[in-house]
Coordinates of C-alpha atoms and ligand atoms in Angstrom, one line a residue:
M1 CA 143.2 117.9 228.0
R2 CA 146.3 118.6 230.8
F3 CA 149.9 119.5 227.9
A4 CA 151.8 119.3 231.8
A5 CA 150.3 115.2 232.5
T6 CA 150.4 113.9 228.8
L7 CA 153.3 112.4 226.8
I8 CA 154.3 115.4 224.3
P9 CA 157.7 114.5 223.8
T10 CA 158.7 116.9 221.5
L11 CA 162.6 117.5 219.9
K12 CA 164.2 120.7 219.4
E13 CA 166.0 119.7 216.8
N14 CA 165.7 117.4 213.7
P15 CA 165.9 113.7 213.9
V16 CA 168.6 112.4 211.2
E17 CA 166.6 109.6 210.2
A18 CA 163.8 111.2 209.2
R19 CA 163.7 112.3 205.0
V20 CA 160.6 113.8 204.9
E21 CA 158.7 116.3 206.4
S22 CA 155.5 114.7 207.7
H23 CA 158.7 112.2 209.6
R24 CA 160.4 114.8 210.7
L25 CA 157.4 116.7 212.0
M26 CA 155.3 113.5 213.7
L27 CA 159.2 112.8 215.9
R28 CA 159.8 116.6 216.7
A29 CA 155.9 117.2 217.9
G30 CA 156.1 113.6 219.4
L31 CA 152.9 112.0 217.8
I32 CA 155.3 108.9 216.7
R33 CA 158.1 106.8 218.3
Q34 CA 159.9 104.2 216.0
L35 CA 160.1 100.5 217.4
G36 CA 161.5 99.4 214.7
A37 CA 161.5 99.1 211.1
G38 CA 158.2 100.6 209.3
I39 CA 157.0 99.8 212.9
Y40 CA 155.6 103.0 215.1
T41 CA 153.7 103.5 218.6
W42 CA 151.5 106.0 218.7
L43 CA 151.6 108.4 221.2
P44 CA 148.7 110.6 222.5
M45 CA 148.8 113.9 220.2
G46 CA 149.1 111.5 217.4
L47 CA 146.8 109.0 218.6
K48 CA 144.2 112.1 218.2
V49 CA 144.4 112.6 214.9
L50 CA 144.3 108.8 213.7
R51 CA 141.2 108.5 215.5
K52 CA 139.5 111.9 214.1
V53 CA 140.2 110.4 210.6
E54 CA 139.4 106.9 211.5
T55 CA 135.5 108.3 212.6
I56 CA 135.1 110.6 209.5
V57 CA 136.2 107.7 207.5
R58 CA 133.9 105.1 209.9
E59 CA 130.9 108.0 209.4
E60 CA 130.9 108.5 205.3
M61 CA 131.1 104.6 205.1
D62 CA 128.3 103.4 207.7
A63 CA 126.2 106.4 205.7
A64 CA 126.6 105.0 202.4
G65 CA 125.2 102.1 203.6
A66 CA 128.5 99.6 204.5
Q67 CA 128.7 97.7 207.3
E68 CA 131.8 97.6 209.4
I69 CA 133.4 94.1 211.0
L70 CA 136.4 92.7 212.6
M71 CA 138.1 90.3 211.0
P72 CA 141.5 88.8 212.4
A73 CA 144.9 90.3 211.0
V74 CA 146.5 86.4 211.7
Q75 CA 144.5 84.4 208.7
P76 CA 145.6 80.5 208.5
A77 CA 147.2 79.9 204.6
E78 CA 144.9 77.6 203.6
L79 CA 142.8 80.5 202.3
W80 CA 145.6 81.9 200.5
Q81 CA 146.5 78.5 198.8
E82 CA 142.4 78.6 197.4
S83 CA 143.1 81.9 196.1
G84 CA 146.5 80.7 194.9
R85 CA 148.1 83.7 196.0
W86 CA 150.3 81.6 199.2
Q87 CA 152.2 81.2 196.0
M88 CA 152.1 84.4 194.1
Y89 CA 152.2 87.3 197.1
G90 CA 155.9 87.1 197.0
P91 CA 158.0 88.3 200.7
E92 CA 155.0 90.9 201.4
L93 CA 153.9 88.3 202.6
L94 CA 154.8 87.3 206.4
R95 CA 154.2 83.6 206.8
F96 CA 154.8 81.7 210.5
Q97 CA 153.7 78.6 211.7
D98 CA 151.6 77.9 215.5
R99 CA 152.9 75.4 217.6
G100 CA 151.1 72.4 215.9
G101 CA 153.4 73.4 212.3
R102 CA 150.4 74.9 210.2
D103 CA 151.4 77.9 208.3
F104 CA 149.2 81.2 208.6
C105 CA 150.5 85.0 207.1
F106 CA 149.6 88.4 208.9
G107 CA 147.2 90.0 206.7
P108 CA 148.4 91.9 204.3
T109 CA 144.8 92.9 203.2
H110 CA 141.6 90.3 203.5
E111 CA 139.4 89.4 199.8
E112 CA 140.4 85.7 201.2
V113 CA 138.9 85.9 204.2
V114 CA 135.6 88.3 204.2
T115 CA 135.0 86.2 200.7
D116 CA 134.9 83.1 203.0
L117 CA 133.0 84.8 205.3
V118 CA 130.8 85.3 202.6
R119 CA 130.2 82.3 201.0
R120 CA 129.0 80.8 204.1
E121 CA 126.3 83.4 205.6
L122 CA 125.6 85.0 202.0
R123 CA 122.7 82.4 199.8
S124 CA 120.7 84.4 198.6
Y125 CA 120.2 87.5 196.1
R126 CA 118.6 89.4 198.8
H127 CA 121.4 89.7 200.8
L128 CA 123.1 91.6 198.1
P129 CA 124.5 93.8 197.8
A130 CA 126.7 94.2 200.8
N131 CA 129.7 95.9 201.4
F132 CA 131.5 95.1 204.6
Y133 CA 134.5 97.2 206.1
Q134 CA 137.0 97.3 208.6
I135 CA 140.0 99.9 210.3
Q136 CA 142.6 97.4 211.3
T137 CA 146.1 96.6 211.5
K138 CA 147.7 95.7 208.2
F139 CA 150.7 94.2 208.7
R140 CA 153.2 93.9 204.4
D141 CA 156.7 93.7 204.9
E142 CA 157.8 96.6 202.4
I143 CA 161.0 96.4 200.8
R144 CA 161.7 99.4 201.5
P145 CA 159.8 100.9 204.5
R146 CA 160.8 104.9 204.8
F147 CA 158.9 108.1 206.0
G148 CA 157.7 107.1 208.9
I149 CA 154.4 105.7 208.4
M150 CA 153.7 106.9 205.5
R151 CA 155.3 103.6 203.8
G152 CA 155.2 101.3 207.3
R153 CA 155.3 97.7 207.2
E154 CA 152.5 98.0 210.2
F155 CA 149.8 100.3 209.4
L156 CA 145.9 101.0 209.8
M157 CA 144.2 100.7 206.8
K158 CA 139.9 100.8 205.9
D159 CA 139.2 98.3 203.6
A160 CA 136.0 97.6 202.1
Y161 CA 134.8 94.5 199.6
S162 CA 131.4 95.0 198.1
F163 CA 129.6 92.0 196.8
D164 CA 127.2 92.4 194.1
L165 CA 125.1 89.8 191.7
D166 CA 125.9 91.4 188.3
E167 CA 128.4 93.7 186.9
V168 CA 125.9 96.6 186.4
G169 CA 125.6 96.1 190.7
L170 CA 129.2 96.1 190.8
D171 CA 129.6 99.7 188.7
K172 CA 126.7 101.2 191.3
S173 CA 128.7 99.5 194.4
Y174 CA 132.0 101.2 192.5
I175 CA 130.7 104.7 192.5
L176 CA 128.7 105.0 195.6
M177 CA 132.0 104.4 196.9
V178 CA 134.1 106.9 194.7
E179 CA 131.8 109.3 195.7
T180 CA 131.9 108.1 199.2
Y181 CA 136.2 108.7 199.1
N182 CA 135.5 112.4 197.5
R183 CA 133.1 112.7 200.6
I184 CA 136.2 111.6 202.5
F185 CA 138.9 113.7 201.6
Q186 CA 137.2 117.0 201.3
R187 CA 135.9 117.0 205.0
C188 CA 140.2 115.8 206.1
G189 CA 139.8 119.4 204.7
L190 CA 142.8 117.3 201.7
H191 CA 144.2 119.0 199.2
Y192 CA 144.1 116.0 196.6
R193 CA 143.3 114.4 193.0
A194 CA 140.7 111.3 191.7
V195 CA 143.4 109.2 189.2
E196 CA 142.8 106.2 187.1
A197 CA 145.3 103.8 188.2
D198 CA 146.9 100.7 186.4
T199 CA 145.1 97.3 187.1
G200 CA 147.6 95.5 187.5
S201 CA 148.2 91.5 187.0
I202 CA 143.8 91.4 187.0
G203 CA 143.6 94.3 183.7
G204 CA 140.5 94.9 182.4
A205 CA 138.9 95.8 185.3
S206 CA 138.8 99.5 186.3
S207 CA 140.8 100.6 189.2
H208 CA 141.2 104.6 190.6
E209 CA 143.6 105.8 193.2
F210 CA 142.8 109.4 195.4
H211 CA 146.4 111.3 195.4
V212 CA 147.1 114.2 197.8
L213 CA 149.1 116.2 196.2
A214 CA 152.8 116.9 198.2
N215 CA 155.8 117.5 196.0
S216 CA 157.5 114.8 198.4
G217 CA 154.7 112.2 196.9
E218 CA 156.3 108.9 195.3
D219 CA 154.1 109.0 193.0
V220 CA 153.9 111.0 189.8
I221 CA 150.1 112.3 188.5
A222 CA 149.5 113.5 184.6
S223 CA 146.6 115.3 184.4
C224 CA 145.2 117.9 181.6
D225 CA 144.5 121.2 182.3
S226 CA 141.6 121.4 179.7
C227 CA 139.6 118.5 180.9
G228 CA 139.1 116.0 183.8
Y229 CA 141.2 113.6 182.5
A230 CA 143.9 112.9 185.4
A231 CA 146.2 109.4 185.9
N232 CA 148.7 107.7 187.6
L233 CA 152.1 108.3 185.1
E234 CA 152.0 104.4 185.5
K235 CA 149.1 104.6 183.4
A236 CA 148.5 108.2 182.1
E237 CA 147.8 107.1 178.1
G238 CA 151.4 108.5 175.9
S239 CA 149.9 110.3 172.8
S240 CA 152.0 110.3 170.1
P241 CA 153.6 113.8 169.2
S242 CA 154.1 115.4 165.6
A243 CA 156.8 114.0 164.3
I244 CA 159.9 116.5 164.0
P245 CA 160.9 117.9 160.8
G246 CA 163.5 115.1 160.0
G247 CA 165.1 117.7 157.3
E248 CA 166.4 116.9 154.5
V249 CA 167.6 113.0 154.8
G250 CA 170.5 111.8 153.0
S251 CA 171.3 107.8 153.0
M252 CA 171.7 105.5 155.9
R253 CA 175.7 105.5 156.7
A254 CA 177.5 104.8 159.5
V255 CA 179.8 106.5 161.7
A256 CA 182.7 106.1 164.2
T257 CA 181.4 106.6 167.7
P258 CA 184.5 105.3 169.6
G259 CA 184.3 105.8 173.5
V260 CA 181.1 107.8 173.1
K261 CA 178.3 106.3 175.5
T262 CA 175.1 107.9 176.8
M263 CA 172.6 109.9 174.6
E264 CA 173.5 112.5 176.0
E265 CA 177.4 112.1 174.7
V266 CA 176.3 111.0 171.4
S267 CA 173.3 113.7 170.5
A268 CA 176.8 115.9 171.3
F269 CA 179.1 114.4 169.7
L270 CA 176.6 113.5 166.3
G271 CA 174.7 117.2 167.0
Y272 CA 171.4 115.8 166.1
P273 CA 168.4 116.6 168.8
L274 CA 168.1 114.2 171.5
G275 CA 164.5 114.0 170.0
R276 CA 165.9 112.1 166.6
M277 CA 167.6 110.0 168.5
I278 CA 165.8 105.8 169.4
K279 CA 167.5 104.2 172.4
S280 CA 167.1 100.4 173.0
L281 CA 166.4 99.0 176.6
V282 CA 166.1 94.8 176.1
V283 CA 163.2 94.0 178.7
E284 CA 162.5 90.6 179.8
G285 CA 159.5 89.0 181.3
E286 CA 157.7 85.0 181.7
G287 CA 157.1 85.7 177.9
G288 CA 161.1 86.1 176.5
A289 CA 163.1 89.3 176.1
F290 CA 162.1 91.8 173.7
Q291 CA 164.0 94.9 172.0
L292 CA 161.9 98.6 173.1
L293 CA 162.3 101.1 171.0
L294 CA 162.4 104.7 172.7
R295 CA 163.0 108.7 171.9
G296 CA 166.6 109.8 173.1
D297 CA 164.1 112.5 175.2
H298 CA 161.7 109.2 176.2
E299 CA 161.8 107.4 179.8
L300 CA 160.5 103.7 179.5
N301 CA 157.2 102.9 181.6
L302 CA 158.1 99.1 182.8
I303 CA 153.9 98.4 183.7
K304 CA 153.0 99.3 179.6
A305 CA 156.2 97.7 178.9
A306 CA 154.7 94.4 180.4
H307 CA 151.1 95.0 178.7
A308 CA 153.0 95.3 175.9
V309 CA 154.6 92.2 175.3
G310 CA 151.9 90.1 177.0
S311 CA 154.2 89.5 179.9
A312 CA 151.7 90.1 183.3
F313 CA 155.7 91.3 185.0
V314 CA 158.7 92.9 182.9
Q315 CA 162.3 94.0 184.2
L316 CA 165.0 95.4 182.7
V317 CA 167.4 93.2 181.9
E318 CA 170.8 94.3 183.6
P319 CA 174.0 95.1 180.4
A320 CA 175.9 91.4 180.9
R321 CA 172.6 89.6 179.9
V322 CA 172.4 92.2 177.2
Q323 CA 175.2 90.8 176.0
E324 CA 174.5 87.6 175.9
L325 CA 171.3 88.0 174.7
T326 CA 172.4 89.7 171.8
G327 CA 175.2 90.2 171.2
V328 CA 176.4 93.6 171.9
A329 CA 176.8 96.4 174.7
V330 CA 173.4 97.5 175.9
G331 CA 174.0 101.4 174.4
S332 CA 175.6 100.0 170.7
L333 CA 171.5 98.6 170.5
G334 CA 169.6 99.5 168.0
P335 CA 166.5 98.6 165.0
V336 CA 168.8 97.4 162.4
G337 CA 169.8 93.8 161.9
A338 CA 168.4 93.8 165.8
V339 CA 167.9 89.6 167.2
L340 CA 165.4 90.1 169.2
P341 CA 161.9 90.7 169.0
V342 CA 161.8 94.4 168.7
L343 CA 158.4 96.7 169.5
A344 CA 158.4 100.7 169.0
D345 CA 156.4 103.6 171.7
H346 CA 154.2 105.1 169.3
C347 CA 156.5 108.4 168.9
L348 CA 159.1 106.4 167.1
K349 CA 156.3 105.9 164.3
D350 CA 156.4 109.1 161.9
L351 CA 160.2 109.8 163.3
V352 CA 162.2 110.1 159.9
G353 CA 166.5 110.9 159.5
F354 CA 167.3 108.9 162.9
V355 CA 170.4 107.7 164.8
A356 CA 170.6 104.2 166.2
G357 CA 172.8 101.6 167.0
A358 CA 174.6 100.4 164.7
N359 CA 174.3 96.6 166.4
E360 CA 178.1 97.0 166.2
D361 CA 180.6 98.5 169.8
G362 CA 181.8 101.6 168.8
K363 CA 179.7 102.7 165.9
H364 CA 175.8 104.3 165.0
W365 CA 174.0 104.2 161.8
V366 CA 172.5 108.1 161.0
D367 CA 169.7 109.0 158.5
V368 CA 168.5 105.6 158.8
M369 CA 164.8 105.6 157.4
W370 CA 161.8 102.9 157.9
E371 CA 161.1 101.0 155.8
R372 CA 164.1 101.7 153.5
D373 CA 166.4 101.0 156.2
C374 CA 164.7 99.1 158.4
P375 CA 161.6 97.2 158.5
K376 CA 158.7 99.2 160.4
P377 CA 158.3 97.6 164.0
Q378 CA 155.1 97.0 165.5
M379 CA 154.2 100.4 167.6
A380 CA 153.2 100.5 171.1
D381 CA 152.9 103.1 174.0
L382 CA 155.8 102.0 175.5
R383 CA 156.7 105.4 177.2
N384 CA 156.0 107.6 180.2
V385 CA 154.4 110.6 179.5
V386 CA 155.8 114.5 180.0
A387 CA 154.6 117.8 181.0
G388 CA 153.5 119.4 177.4
D389 CA 152.1 116.4 176.2
G390 CA 148.8 116.1 174.5
C391 CA 146.3 114.7 176.0
P392 CA 145.0 111.5 175.0
R393 CA 141.4 112.3 176.1
C394 CA 140.2 115.4 174.7
Q395 CA 142.8 115.8 172.3
V396 CA 142.4 119.4 173.0
G397 CA 144.5 120.3 176.1
S398 CA 147.6 119.6 177.3
L399 CA 149.4 117.4 180.6
R400 CA 151.4 118.9 183.2
L401 CA 152.9 116.4 185.9
D402 CA 152.0 116.9 189.8
R403 CA 153.9 114.6 192.9
G404 CA 150.9 112.4 194.8
I405 CA 150.2 109.9 197.7
E406 CA 148.6 107.7 197.5
V407 CA 145.9 107.3 200.4
G408 CA 143.1 105.5 199.0
H409 CA 142.2 102.8 196.6
V410 CA 139.4 101.1 194.7
F411 CA 138.7 98.5 192.2
K412 CA 137.1 96.2 190.6
L413 CA 138.0 92.6 191.2
G414 CA 134.9 91.0 189.0
D415 CA 134.5 87.4 190.2
K416 CA 138.6 87.2 190.6
Y417 CA 138.2 85.4 194.7
S418 CA 134.6 84.6 194.7
K419 CA 135.2 82.1 191.7
A420 CA 138.1 81.0 193.2
L421 CA 136.5 80.5 196.2
Q422 CA 133.3 79.0 195.2
V423 CA 131.0 81.3 196.3
A424 CA 127.2 80.8 195.3
V425 CA 124.4 82.8 195.7
Q426 CA 121.2 82.1 194.5
D427 CA 119.5 84.6 192.3
A428 CA 115.5 85.3 191.4
D429 CA 115.4 82.6 189.7
G430 CA 117.0 80.0 191.7
R431 CA 120.0 79.7 190.1
E432 CA 123.4 79.6 191.4
R433 CA 125.5 82.5 190.8
T434 CA 129.0 83.7 191.9
P435 CA 128.9 87.8 192.9
V436 CA 131.0 89.8 191.9
M437 CA 133.3 91.9 193.9
G438 CA 134.8 95.5 194.6
C439 CA 137.4 96.5 197.3
Y440 CA 138.1 99.6 198.6
G441 CA 140.8 100.9 200.5
I442 CA 142.4 103.9 202.7
G443 CA 146.1 104.4 203.7
V444 CA 144.0 105.7 207.2
S445 CA 147.6 106.1 209.2
R446 CA 149.8 107.8 205.6
I447 CA 146.4 110.0 205.8
V448 CA 148.2 111.7 209.3
A449 CA 151.5 112.1 207.2
A450 CA 149.8 113.1 204.2
A451 CA 147.6 115.8 205.4
I452 CA 151.6 117.1 207.4
E453 CA 153.5 116.9 203.8
Q454 CA 150.2 119.1 202.4
N455 CA 149.9 121.2 206.0
H456 CA 153.1 122.9 207.1
D457 CA 155.8 125.6 207.4
D458 CA 159.2 126.7 208.6
Q459 CA 158.2 126.3 212.3
G460 CA 156.1 123.3 212.4
I461 CA 152.4 121.1 211.5
V462 CA 149.3 123.6 210.8
W463 CA 146.3 120.8 211.0
P464 CA 143.5 121.4 208.7
V465 CA 140.6 121.8 211.4
A466 CA 138.9 118.6 210.6
L467 CA 142.0 116.4 211.9
A468 CA 144.2 119.1 214.1
P469 CA 144.9 116.7 217.8
F470 CA 142.8 119.5 219.5
P471 CA 140.8 122.8 217.4
V472 CA 142.2 125.0 220.7
E473 CA 145.3 125.1 222.3
I474 CA 145.2 127.1 225.5
V475 CA 149.0 128.7 226.8
L476 CA 148.2 130.3 230.1
V477 CA 151.0 132.8 230.4
N478 CA 152.2 131.5 234.5
P479 CA 150.5 128.3 235.6
K480 CA 151.3 129.9 239.1
E481 CA 149.0 132.8 238.3
T482 CA 146.2 131.3 239.9
Q483 CA 143.2 133.7 237.9
A484 CA 144.9 132.9 234.8
V485 CA 144.4 129.2 235.5
A486 CA 140.1 130.4 236.3
V487 CA 139.6 132.1 233.3
A488 CA 141.5 129.1 231.2
T489 CA 139.7 126.9 233.4
S490 CA 136.0 129.0 232.1
L491 CA 137.3 129.2 228.7
E492 CA 138.1 125.5 228.6
E493 CA 134.4 124.6 230.2
G494 CA 132.5 127.4 228.0
L495 CA 134.6 125.5 224.7
K496 CA 133.3 121.9 225.8
K497 CA 129.4 122.9 225.5
F498 CA 130.4 123.0 221.9
G499 CA 132.0 120.2 221.6
I500 CA 135.7 121.5 221.0
D501 CA 138.6 120.1 223.1
V502 CA 141.4 121.8 224.5
L503 CA 144.5 121.0 225.3
L504 CA 145.8 123.6 227.9
D505 CA 149.7 124.2 228.1
D506 CA 149.9 124.2 232.0
R507 CA 153.5 123.6 231.7
D508 CA 156.0 125.5 234.3
E509 CA 158.1 126.2 231.4
R510 CA 159.3 129.9 229.9
L511 CA 156.7 130.9 227.9
G512 CA 158.7 130.9 224.5
V513 CA 159.3 127.5 224.9
K514 CA 155.1 127.2 225.3
F515 CA 155.2 128.9 222.4
K516 CA 157.8 127.1 219.9
D517 CA 155.8 123.4 221.2
A518 CA 152.4 125.5 220.1
D519 CA 154.4 126.1 216.4
L520 CA 155.4 122.2 216.1
L521 CA 152.0 120.8 217.2
G522 CA 150.5 123.4 215.1
I523 CA 146.5 123.1 216.7
P524 CA 144.9 125.7 215.0
W525 CA 143.6 128.3 217.5
R526 CA 145.7 129.7 220.3
A527 CA 144.9 131.5 223.0
V528 CA 147.1 133.1 225.2
V529 CA 146.0 133.7 229.1
G530 CA 147.6 135.9 231.4
G531 CA 150.0 138.7 231.4
R532 CA 149.1 142.9 230.2
S533 CA 146.3 141.3 227.8
L534 CA 144.3 139.6 230.5
K535 CA 144.8 142.6 233.2
E536 CA 142.7 144.1 230.8
G537 CA 140.1 141.3 229.9
S538 CA 140.9 139.8 227.1
V539 CA 142.3 137.3 225.3
E540 CA 145.5 136.7 222.8
V541 CA 144.1 134.6 220.2
Q542 CA 145.7 133.4 216.8
R543 CA 145.5 131.6 214.1
R544 CA 148.5 129.1 213.4
G545 CA 149.8 129.7 210.2
K546 CA 148.4 133.4 210.3
P547 CA 150.5 136.5 211.4
D548 CA 148.4 138.3 212.9
K549 CA 147.0 138.7 216.8
E550 CA 143.6 139.3 218.3
L551 CA 142.6 140.9 221.4
I552 CA 139.6 139.1 222.2
A553 CA 137.3 140.1 225.1
L554 CA 136.7 137.8 227.8
D555 CA 133.2 137.1 227.3
K556 CA 133.3 136.8 223.5
V557 CA 136.3 133.8 223.5
V558 CA 134.2 131.2 224.2
E559 CA 131.1 132.4 220.8
F560 CA 134.5 133.7 218.5
L561 CA 136.4 130.6 218.9
S562 CA 133.2 128.4 218.1
A563 CA 132.2 130.4 215.3
R564 CA 134.8 129.7 213.4
V565 CA 136.0 126.1 214.4
R566 CA 132.6 125.3 213.7
D567 CA 132.6 126.8 210.0
G568 CA 136.1 124.6 209.8
K569 CA 138.4 128.2 209.7
Ligands
ATP1 P1 151.5 101.9 197.7 O1 151.8 101.2 195.7 O2 151.8 102.7 197.9 O3 152.1 100.2 198.3 P2 149.6 100.0 197.4 O4 148.5 99.5 196.2 O5 150.3 98.2 198.0 O6 149.9 101.1 197.4 P3 146.5 98.9 198.5 O7 147.1 97.6 198.6 O8 145.9 99.7 197.1 O9 148.1 99.3 198.0 O10 146.2 99.4 199.3 C1 145.2 100.8 200.3 C2 146.1 101.8 200.6 O11 147.1 101.6 202.0 C3 146.7 102.5 199.9 O12 146.4 103.3 199.0 C4 147.9 103.6 200.9 O13 147.1 104.8 201.4 C5 148.0 102.5 202.1 N1 148.8 101.8 202.2 C6 149.7 100.9 201.4 N2 150.5 99.8 202.2 C7 151.1 101.1 202.9 C8 152.3 101.3 203.8 N3 153.9 100.4 203.5 N4 151.9 102.1 204.9 C9 150.7 103.2 204.8 N5 149.7 102.4 203.9 C10 149.7 101.7 202.7
MG2 MG1 152.1 98.0 198.0

């Protein structure tokens, strides 16, 4: 491909709207342009990368025996009413009407459509197991589209749905997809981790997420340094640390704390460590309001809180509402004489001689003891784990926290959709059975951004070879020099024979400009054709991201580059 004849609108300046490196670099390298909030056009270079990801995903899904289909983006409301999600889905679902006033949505996901297909077409156990997938445009009206295509509103997803006669079959389909995902992310050249994930309101069934590790990731993942345990912070189980020594505990007494508000302020004022202070938070869900107790140095995990109080969803209650519910300010809440039902985090089980709000403004209780001074509440896992916590699985190692970008998600759905849409398949004995389903997503477009987050330097992108728009870029020192053009063209032809596509920078630009753009675009191998090296019968070759340049004899260049690209180096 000729640079001069291709739309590669590189930018010198950093676009002000971009807050993460991948977004900045995708705009600066001319991979994408924004059309509206969370909606982007893919330009030639960006689309090349997107297609590389698609190809890897498609090849591995096909190899796993999944069947590719293509479902419509526009879906009739009736199907969503049947599954109950027309009411449940909320404002992320883009809804509209056709000219006849019939309701539709733009698909954010395709469980309903694929389940409808299966109930019409698959009637016998002989058709199962089946796994259908597509690579298709989704729309989700995200509340905060951001980071470019990382969290877009319109984006490209690979979604797959498996159908099995029973749980044993589902387990097999699920494991096959986990293995397939491992191969996909390895082939993409990404540093990733598979982690246990929360199953949300469906509950019970298993779910794993695949995260590309990067500092800018929106998710936090906990992993054990000793065994293989890894989980999303949303889900990572907190082990209860051994009790913080309480020293000699006197009798519970009240201390005036006028105007002292935050945990840190109270801790400094009273001279007690945060780990010996109890903080109270109020959450509310469909099951009512609860007062939750945590150690002063821990953070509440709302997903765990919802599980603990038996609600699908809870939210933290605003200060004014806390006042309304309890009669005191949120900073003065405590377990002694609490009016709301109380739940405490496991870490508080053995805490002795602690500090807590006195349910009265401007006052704290000091040296409180469970049972002696107030009943021991029901204990639950309520907090986010912190780095250094003991591993809940092996009990030997400790947890570390990393940031991750979710690029894939596998989920055992069970019969949620097949039951709602009344799918019936005859088993070998002629009985009607409801098949069980799994669903498996990959953020095809998000992978492009995640790969850049993980692979860039001050000068630009440093593509993994498997995802680069081109594995090789030839920079012509002077496109008017006919001998150099002839050499470049023959190298391009030679590489093509090995299946290697070349970007040829044939622009009539200063060499410095071409080098800057080459660094920005991040193509793995650069070959400079022209100038003194060419006169001496060689080409200067450099690996992006590495400082050293090598002079390779003209007749060895194709061999040199094709060997390295083939090895994915
Ligand atoms: P997230 O927690 O990031 O919103 P999700 O749980 O809503 O993700 P799924 O419904 O499991 O995502 O979708 C499958 C995959 O699609 C995700 O793993 C992610 O890689 C990708 N994805 C989801 N939402 C977006 C988005 N707004 N923009 C780009 N990719 C997305
Ligand atoms: Mg989402």
